[in-house]
Amino acid sequence: MIMKMMMVLLLVSQHALGGVVEVNEGAESVLLPCYSDIQPEDPFLIWTRSDLSPNFVHLRRENDDDLKNQNQRFRNRTSMNPDALDTGNFSLTLRKPERFDGGNYSCSISGGIKELNLKRIHLKVKVGQQEVEVTEGSDSVVLPCRTSSLLPEDTSVEWTRSEPEFMMVHSSSNQRNQDGFYRDRTEMSKDFLRTGDVSLTLRNPRDGDGGRYVCTVHRDQDVLRQTVVLKYVKEPFPSWASALLVLLVLVLIVSAGVFYHFKDYFLKAPLVKVDSGVKSVLLPCKTKLYLPGGARVEWRDGENRTVHVYPNGSDDPEEQNLTNSKRTRMNDDPLKTGDLSLTLEHPRFADSGIYTCRVSIWKRVILMKQVHLQVKGQWYKC
Ligand SMILES: *[C@@H]1O[C@H](CO)[C@@H](O)[C@H](O)[C@H]1NC(C)=O
């Protein structure tokens, strides 16, 4: 009676015996589906791979696994539901599928001598993955996935993630399972059954979207998979910030140049300290700037009175009045040597103050330096 039933089943299911299951190398596990509602007496269930020796992948007897003769490459990597023989769910879970796990797997049930082949699965372990990059601030990104066109009516597609935890990103058949993180952000072409294009459009990509996505197509007996790795690139530096930085650098360069050129204006006046009663004091003023021959050098005191002019004998009578003390002198040829230092003889306490050395040409100042003179002493000593 049982044998008869088996024969009928064998004939009926022969055409739908095969299936393809695809998995990506590095996946946690892959399920090789196999179902049957026949219950022979004293049954045992065998998963085999005929190209291997020994060819046993997994064997279940009554309620125990019998793995004595298991091919060692599957050791500790296979499992079946404990109640498989009661429920008729003979699916095999293969953990950590590797490239060499690809091949043809058979699920058979046996009730004594007669063995009935229930299912043949061609397992493909895919290596390599597609990579897609999206930059922060993009409107959307397409995760590409293609399968054969003219898919059967009941084909369903799932986009999932397994890291950092399992997430349903999009399901063509039941969006209620979708993870909240992806709500209202995913879309697949309505026409995918005809075109076979099951790519996913992900809108408003954000931090956290980067990672591995698996597109799974359930087509008849087949489970087809494709992995897409999405790289989420944060804008390293917003463009307005780059522009600002460039501007800042330019401003720095220009101001450094300006400062260098007019550094004599900005530097604090050096202090020259002497005791009253010394013969003379030198107020330093040196430059490496080129000083044109017609330039005019002028020393002024803190009250902006001219104390010395070069060349001597300025034709401004007012200046001559101020410089007639004859206590000041400069070296020869100051414009050529760049040494505009002023010697002040017999400095007195009252001479203390800020002195300015100025070079101008046609009334335009081209150099200005200050010296702070401090003459120690007291009024009554002068
Ligand atoms: C059959 O068992 C596997 C686990 O071994 C499970 O993932 C799968 O969902 C089961 N199938 C059905 C239809 O319950």
Short mmCIF file of C-alpha atoms and ligand atoms in Angstrom, two decimals:
data_model
loop_
_atom_site.label_atom_id
_atom_site.label_comp_id
_atom_site.label_asym_id
_atom_site.label_seq_id
_atom_site.Cartn_x
_atom_site.Cartn_y
_atom_site.Cartn_z
CA MET A 1 0.00 0.00 0.00
CA ILE A 2 2.73 2.39 1.00
CA MET A 3 4.89 1.32 -1.91
CA LYS A 4 2.01 2.02 -4.29
CA MET A 5 1.55 5.47 -2.85
CA MET A 6 5.22 6.13 -3.23
CA MET A 7 5.17 5.12 -6.89
CA VAL A 8 2.28 7.50 -7.64
CA LEU A 9 4.01 10.29 -5.81
CA LEU A 10 7.21 9.58 -7.61
CA LEU A 11 5.52 9.95 -10.99
CA VAL A 12 3.58 13.05 -10.04
CA SER A 13 6.47 14.92 -8.52
CA GLN A 14 9.17 13.91 -10.94
CA HIS A 15 8.92 17.10 -12.98
CA ALA A 16 9.11 19.33 -9.92
CA LEU A 17 11.89 17.42 -8.25
CA GLY A 18 14.68 19.85 -8.94
CA GLY A 19 15.42 23.22 -7.63
CA VAL A 20 18.21 25.71 -7.45
CA VAL A 21 19.28 27.31 -4.21
CA GLU A 22 21.77 30.10 -4.29
CA VAL A 23 23.67 31.36 -1.32
CA ASN A 24 26.55 33.74 -0.89
CA GLU A 25 29.78 32.58 0.55
CA GLY A 26 30.04 33.91 4.07
CA ALA A 27 26.32 33.58 4.80
CA GLU A 28 25.45 32.17 8.22
CA SER A 29 23.52 29.23 6.77
CA VAL A 30 21.48 28.02 3.84
CA LEU A 31 18.28 26.01 3.86
CA LEU A 32 17.87 23.15 1.39
CA PRO A 33 14.08 22.69 1.30
CA CYS A 34 12.47 19.27 1.18
CA TYR A 35 8.90 18.41 2.16
CA SER A 36 6.82 15.28 2.02
CA ASP A 37 3.56 14.11 3.56
CA ILE A 38 4.16 10.40 3.20
CA GLN A 39 4.93 8.48 6.37
CA PRO A 40 6.39 5.06 5.71
CA GLU A 41 6.80 2.64 8.59
CA ASP A 42 10.20 2.68 10.25
CA PRO A 43 11.34 5.48 7.97
CA PHE A 44 14.69 7.08 7.60
CA LEU A 45 15.62 10.20 5.79
CA ILE A 46 18.82 10.71 3.84
CA TRP A 47 20.48 13.71 2.33
CA THR A 48 23.22 12.70 -0.11
CA ARG A 49 25.62 14.08 -2.62
CA SER A 50 26.39 11.47 -5.21
CA ASP A 51 29.65 13.05 -6.33
CA LEU A 52 31.20 12.61 -2.91
CA SER A 53 32.49 9.56 -1.13
CA PRO A 54 31.08 8.78 1.35
CA ASN A 55 28.00 10.40 -0.11
CA PHE A 56 26.03 10.85 3.14
CA VAL A 57 25.42 14.46 4.03
CA HIS A 58 22.88 13.81 6.76
CA LEU A 59 20.85 10.82 7.90
CA ARG A 60 17.82 10.84 10.22
CA ARG A 61 16.40 7.67 11.70
CA GLU A 62 13.30 7.76 13.90
CA ASN A 63 14.09 10.71 16.10
CA ASP A 64 17.84 10.53 16.02
CA ASP A 65 20.47 11.74 13.67
CA ASP A 66 22.76 8.94 12.51
CA LEU A 67 25.96 10.63 11.49
CA LYS A 68 28.42 7.71 11.71
CA ASN A 69 28.83 7.59 7.98
CA GLN A 70 28.56 11.28 7.36
CA ASN A 71 31.09 12.79 4.98
CA GLN A 72 33.43 14.65 7.31
CA ARG A 73 33.37 17.87 5.35
CA PHE A 74 29.80 18.37 6.67
CA ARG A 75 30.70 17.57 10.23
CA ASN A 76 28.85 19.79 12.73
CA ARG A 77 27.44 21.86 9.92
CA THR A 78 24.14 20.15 9.13
CA SER A 79 20.87 20.01 11.03
CA MET A 80 17.25 19.09 10.54
CA ASN A 81 14.18 19.84 12.64
CA PRO A 82 13.99 17.30 15.50
CA ASP A 83 10.40 16.47 14.58
CA ALA A 84 11.12 16.29 10.85
CA LEU A 85 9.65 12.81 10.39
CA ASP A 86 6.40 13.86 12.10
CA THR A 87 5.90 17.16 10.32
CA GLY A 88 7.19 16.16 6.90
CA ASN A 89 9.60 19.11 6.89
CA PHE A 90 12.81 17.41 5.86
CA SER A 91 14.65 20.59 5.01
CA LEU A 92 18.34 20.61 5.75
CA THR A 93 20.17 23.56 7.22
CA LEU A 94 23.79 23.79 6.14
CA ARG A 95 25.80 26.24 8.18
CA LYS A 96 28.67 28.37 6.92
CA PRO A 97 28.41 27.33 3.27
CA GLU A 98 31.76 27.35 1.49
CA ARG A 99 32.59 27.40 -2.16
CA PHE A 100 33.20 23.64 -2.27
CA ASP A 101 29.69 23.01 -0.86
CA GLY A 102 28.24 23.79 -4.28
CA GLY A 103 26.74 20.70 -5.96
CA ASN A 104 23.68 18.48 -6.27
CA TYR A 105 22.00 17.38 -3.05
CA SER A 106 19.32 14.71 -2.90
CA CYS A 107 16.69 14.35 -0.20
CA SER A 108 15.33 10.80 -0.03
CA ILE A 109 13.10 8.86 2.30
CA SER A 110 13.31 5.16 2.81
CA GLY A 111 10.94 2.73 4.46
CA GLY A 112 12.88 -0.44 4.42
CA ILE A 113 14.58 -1.44 1.19
CA LYS A 114 12.80 0.94 -1.15
CA GLU A 115 14.17 4.43 -1.35
CA LEU A 116 12.20 7.35 -2.71
CA ASN A 117 13.90 10.42 -4.03
CA LEU A 118 11.93 13.43 -2.89
CA LYS A 119 13.98 16.35 -3.98
CA ARG A 120 17.15 17.33 -5.78
CA ILE A 121 18.68 20.65 -5.01
CA HIS A 122 21.43 22.26 -6.94
CA LEU A 123 23.28 24.43 -4.44
CA LYS A 124 25.29 27.30 -5.82
CA VAL A 125 27.63 29.06 -3.48
CA LYS A 126 28.26 32.43 -5.00
CA VAL A 127 31.43 34.34 -4.45
CA GLY A 128 31.91 38.00 -5.06
CA GLN A 129 29.34 40.65 -4.67
CA GLN A 130 28.22 43.79 -6.30
CA GLU A 131 29.17 47.09 -4.72
CA VAL A 132 27.20 50.29 -4.85
CA GLU A 133 28.30 53.59 -3.41
CA VAL A 134 26.07 56.38 -2.23
CA THR A 135 27.12 59.75 -0.87
CA GLU A 136 25.53 61.43 2.10
CA GLY A 137 22.72 63.72 1.01
CA SER A 138 21.72 61.75 -2.12
CA ASP A 139 17.99 61.44 -2.87
CA SER A 140 18.07 57.72 -3.52
CA VAL A 141 20.21 54.75 -4.47
CA VAL A 142 19.42 51.65 -6.53
CA LEU A 143 20.53 48.24 -5.27
CA PRO A 144 20.71 46.19 -8.46
CA CYS A 145 19.34 42.65 -8.70
CA ARG A 146 18.24 40.80 -11.85
CA THR A 147 16.74 37.42 -12.47
CA SER A 148 15.11 35.69 -15.43
CA SER A 149 12.25 37.53 -17.12
CA LEU A 150 8.67 36.22 -17.35
CA LEU A 151 8.60 34.99 -13.78
CA PRO A 152 5.70 32.82 -12.55
CA GLU A 153 2.77 34.62 -10.87
CA ASP A 154 3.66 33.39 -7.38
CA THR A 155 7.29 34.52 -7.46
CA SER A 156 8.17 36.56 -4.42
CA VAL A 157 11.16 38.76 -3.73
CA GLU A 158 12.69 39.72 -0.42
CA TRP A 159 15.40 42.18 0.32
CA THR A 160 17.01 41.46 3.66
CA ARG A 161 20.01 42.28 5.78
CA SER A 162 21.66 39.92 8.20
CA GLU A 163 24.05 42.35 9.85
CA PRO A 164 24.16 43.83 12.37
CA GLU A 165 20.92 41.88 12.88
CA PHE A 166 18.31 40.35 10.62
CA MET A 167 16.12 42.98 8.99
CA MET A 168 13.43 42.76 6.38
CA VAL A 169 14.17 45.66 4.08
CA HIS A 170 11.47 45.00 1.49
CA SER A 171 9.11 42.14 0.74
CA SER A 172 7.15 41.99 -2.50
CA SER A 173 4.49 39.78 -0.91
CA ASN A 174 4.14 41.04 2.63
CA GLN A 175 5.31 44.51 3.54
CA ARG A 176 3.96 44.12 7.07
CA ASN A 177 7.20 42.36 7.97
CA GLN A 178 9.25 45.34 6.88
CA ASP A 179 11.60 46.81 9.45
CA GLY A 180 10.56 50.26 10.64
CA PHE A 181 13.95 51.67 9.69
CA TYR A 182 13.03 51.23 6.01
CA ARG A 183 9.36 52.28 6.20
CA ASP A 184 8.27 54.30 3.16
CA ARG A 185 11.82 54.34 1.83
CA THR A 186 11.87 51.29 -0.46
CA GLU A 187 10.41 50.58 -3.85
CA MET A 188 10.58 47.83 -6.44
CA SER A 189 9.38 48.02 -10.00
CA LYS A 190 5.71 46.92 -10.25
CA ASP A 191 6.61 45.22 -13.48
CA PHE A 192 9.25 42.89 -12.06
CA LEU A 193 7.48 39.63 -13.01
CA ARG A 194 7.71 40.54 -16.68
CA THR A 195 11.15 42.15 -16.69
CA GLY A 196 12.91 40.15 -14.00
CA ASP A 197 14.38 43.41 -12.69
CA VAL A 198 13.97 43.17 -8.94
CA SER A 199 16.33 46.02 -8.10
CA LEU A 200 15.45 48.01 -5.02
CA THR A 201 15.28 51.77 -4.88
CA LEU A 202 16.18 53.06 -1.43
CA ARG A 203 15.18 56.65 -0.82
CA ASN A 204 16.83 59.14 1.53
CA PRO A 205 19.84 56.95 2.23
CA ARG A 206 21.19 57.62 5.69
CA ASP A 207 23.90 56.60 8.07
CA GLY A 208 23.22 53.00 9.03
CA ASP A 209 22.13 52.02 5.52
CA GLY A 210 25.65 50.93 4.61
CA GLY A 211 26.28 47.18 4.60
CA ARG A 212 25.35 43.89 2.93
CA TYR A 213 21.93 43.44 1.35
CA VAL A 214 20.65 40.13 0.07
CA CYS A 215 18.06 39.96 -2.68
CA THR A 216 16.24 36.62 -2.52
CA VAL A 217 13.93 35.50 -5.33
CA HIS A 218 11.58 32.57 -4.64
CA ARG A 219 10.82 31.24 -8.10
CA ASP A 220 9.00 27.89 -8.19
CA GLN A 221 11.40 25.54 -6.42
CA ASP A 222 14.30 27.87 -6.73
CA VAL A 223 15.76 30.22 -4.20
CA LEU A 224 17.98 32.68 -6.05
CA ARG A 225 20.19 35.06 -4.18
CA GLN A 226 22.37 37.99 -4.89
CA THR A 227 24.38 40.14 -2.51
CA VAL A 228 24.80 43.87 -2.91
CA VAL A 229 27.12 45.80 -0.67
CA LEU A 230 26.08 49.38 -0.15
CA LYS A 231 28.84 51.78 0.76
CA TYR A 232 27.56 54.86 2.47
CA VAL A 233 30.07 57.65 2.03
CA LYS A 234 29.84 60.58 4.37
CA GLU A 235 30.74 63.87 2.81
CA PRO A 236 34.26 64.28 4.20
CA PHE A 237 33.90 68.01 4.22
CA PRO A 238 30.89 69.97 2.98
CA SER A 239 31.76 72.08 -0.06
CA TRP A 240 30.90 75.37 1.65
CA ALA A 241 33.42 74.48 4.36
CA SER A 242 36.11 73.72 1.79
CA ALA A 243 35.45 77.08 0.14
CA LEU A 244 35.67 78.79 3.51
CA LEU A 245 38.93 77.02 4.27
CA VAL A 246 40.45 78.09 0.95
CA LEU A 247 39.34 81.66 1.65
CA LEU A 248 40.82 81.53 5.14
CA VAL A 249 44.15 80.27 3.82
CA LEU A 250 44.18 83.04 1.22
CA VAL A 251 43.43 85.66 3.85
CA LEU A 252 46.24 84.24 5.98
CA ILE A 253 48.72 84.32 3.12
CA VAL A 254 47.77 87.87 2.18
CA SER A 255 47.90 89.13 5.75
CA ALA A 256 51.23 87.40 6.34
CA GLY A 257 52.55 89.20 3.24
CA VAL A 258 51.13 92.50 4.38
CA PHE A 259 52.52 91.98 7.83
CA TYR A 260 55.93 91.11 6.48
CA HIS A 261 55.96 94.16 4.25
CA PHE A 262 54.84 96.54 6.97
CA LYS A 263 56.25 94.60 9.88
CA ASP A 264 58.07 97.69 11.03
CA TYR A 265 54.72 99.37 11.67
CA PHE A 266 53.43 96.55 13.76
CA LEU A 267 56.35 95.48 15.85
CA LYS A 268 56.55 96.89 19.30
CA ALA A 269 59.13 99.62 19.65
CA PRO A 270 62.39 98.24 21.07
CA LEU A 271 63.43 99.75 24.39
CA VAL A 272 66.74 101.55 24.75
CA LYS A 273 67.73 102.26 28.36
CA VAL A 274 70.61 104.56 29.34
CA ASP A 275 71.70 106.49 32.40
CA SER A 276 71.67 110.22 32.13
CA GLY A 277 75.19 111.49 31.96
CA VAL A 278 76.41 109.10 29.27
CA LYS A 279 78.07 110.72 26.34
CA SER A 280 75.58 109.55 23.74
CA VAL A 281 72.88 106.99 22.95
CA LEU A 282 72.10 105.23 19.70
CA LEU A 283 68.46 104.97 18.61
CA PRO A 284 68.59 102.00 16.18
CA CYS A 285 66.77 102.04 12.87
CA LYS A 286 67.97 99.66 10.20
CA THR A 287 66.24 98.36 7.12
CA LYS A 288 66.89 96.00 4.26
CA LEU A 289 64.31 97.76 2.12
CA TYR A 290 65.55 99.51 -0.96
CA LEU A 291 65.54 103.23 -0.26
CA PRO A 292 65.50 105.42 -3.36
CA GLY A 293 68.05 108.18 -3.59
CA GLY A 294 65.63 111.09 -3.24
CA ALA A 295 64.05 109.74 -0.10
CA ARG A 296 63.82 111.81 3.04
CA VAL A 297 64.62 110.45 6.49
CA GLU A 298 63.10 112.06 9.49
CA TRP A 299 63.26 111.34 13.20
CA ARG A 300 60.44 112.61 15.37
CA ASP A 301 59.94 112.55 19.10
CA GLY A 302 56.90 111.47 21.10
CA GLU A 303 55.21 114.80 20.61
CA ASN A 304 55.64 114.49 16.86
CA ARG A 305 58.31 117.16 16.75
CA THR A 306 61.04 116.66 14.17
CA VAL A 307 64.40 116.15 15.84
CA HIS A 308 66.51 115.26 12.82
CA VAL A 309 66.16 115.36 9.07
CA TYR A 310 68.25 113.81 6.31
CA PRO A 311 69.42 115.19 3.98
CA ASN A 312 70.51 118.01 6.20
CA GLY A 313 69.61 121.52 5.40
CA SER A 314 65.97 120.90 4.71
CA ASP A 315 64.61 124.02 3.14
CA ASP A 316 61.65 124.09 5.45
CA PRO A 317 62.61 126.83 7.94
CA GLU A 318 60.26 125.49 10.56
CA GLU A 319 62.12 122.22 10.65
CA GLN A 320 65.47 123.91 10.94
CA ASN A 321 64.27 125.62 14.06
CA LEU A 322 63.40 122.34 15.61
CA THR A 323 66.60 120.61 14.68
CA ASN A 324 69.04 123.26 15.64
CA SER A 325 69.90 121.66 18.95
CA LYS A 326 72.82 119.95 17.19
CA ARG A 327 72.71 117.10 19.63
CA THR A 328 71.66 114.61 16.92
CA ARG A 329 73.56 113.06 14.05
CA MET A 330 73.25 110.18 11.59
CA ASN A 331 75.82 108.11 9.78
CA ASP A 332 76.79 109.05 6.26
CA ASP A 333 74.81 107.72 3.35
CA PRO A 334 71.95 106.24 5.35
CA LEU A 335 69.86 105.61 2.22
CA LYS A 336 72.59 103.44 0.73
CA THR A 337 73.54 101.53 3.89
CA GLY A 338 70.02 101.23 5.25
CA ASP A 339 71.36 102.30 8.65
CA LEU A 340 69.18 105.21 9.69
CA SER A 341 70.11 105.01 13.35
CA LEU A 342 70.24 108.27 15.22
CA THR A 343 72.88 109.24 17.73
CA LEU A 344 71.67 111.50 20.50
CA GLU A 345 74.37 113.14 22.51
CA HIS A 346 74.15 113.82 26.22
CA PRO A 347 70.74 112.30 26.66
CA ARG A 348 68.69 113.73 29.48
CA PHE A 349 65.80 112.46 31.47
CA ALA A 350 63.53 114.78 29.51
CA ASP A 351 64.56 113.08 26.26
CA SER A 352 62.74 109.91 27.32
CA GLY A 353 59.91 108.83 25.06
CA ILE A 354 59.01 107.25 21.76
CA TYR A 355 61.12 108.20 18.77
CA THR A 356 59.98 107.50 15.23
CA CYS A 357 62.25 107.00 12.27
CA ARG A 358 60.40 107.72 9.02
CA VAL A 359 61.42 107.43 5.40
CA SER A 360 59.22 109.08 2.82
CA ILE A 361 59.37 109.94 -0.80
CA TRP A 362 57.09 112.56 -2.32
CA LYS A 363 55.31 112.74 1.04
CA ARG A 364 54.51 109.01 0.89
CA VAL A 365 55.84 107.12 3.90
CA ILE A 366 57.70 103.96 2.87
CA LEU A 367 59.21 103.03 6.21
CA MET A 368 58.38 103.77 9.79
CA LYS A 369 60.08 102.37 12.91
CA GLN A 370 59.84 103.31 16.54
CA VAL A 371 62.30 103.20 19.39
CA HIS A 372 61.45 103.69 23.03
CA LEU A 373 64.15 105.67 24.81
CA GLN A 374 64.34 105.62 28.56
CA VAL A 375 66.91 107.89 30.21
CA LYS A 376 67.29 107.20 33.92
CA GLY A 377 67.78 110.17 36.13
CA GLN A 378 65.89 112.97 37.77
CA TRP A 379 64.74 116.37 36.74
CA TYR A 380 67.08 118.19 39.05
CA LYS A 381 70.07 116.36 37.64
CA CYS A 382 69.66 117.76 34.19
C1 LIG B 1 11.13 23.75 7.77
O1 LIG B 1 12.21 23.78 8.70
C2 LIG B 1 13.13 24.83 8.56
C3 LIG B 1 14.21 24.68 9.61
O2 LIG B 1 14.85 23.46 9.50
C4 LIG B 1 12.44 26.13 8.69
O3 LIG B 1 13.33 27.20 8.47
C5 LIG B 1 11.31 26.23 7.69
O4 LIG B 1 10.61 27.43 7.85
C6 LIG B 1 10.36 25.03 7.84
N1 LIG B 1 9.36 25.11 6.81
C7 LIG B 1 8.06 25.27 7.06
C8 LIG B 1 7.18 25.35 5.89
O5 LIG B 1 7.65 25.37 8.20
#
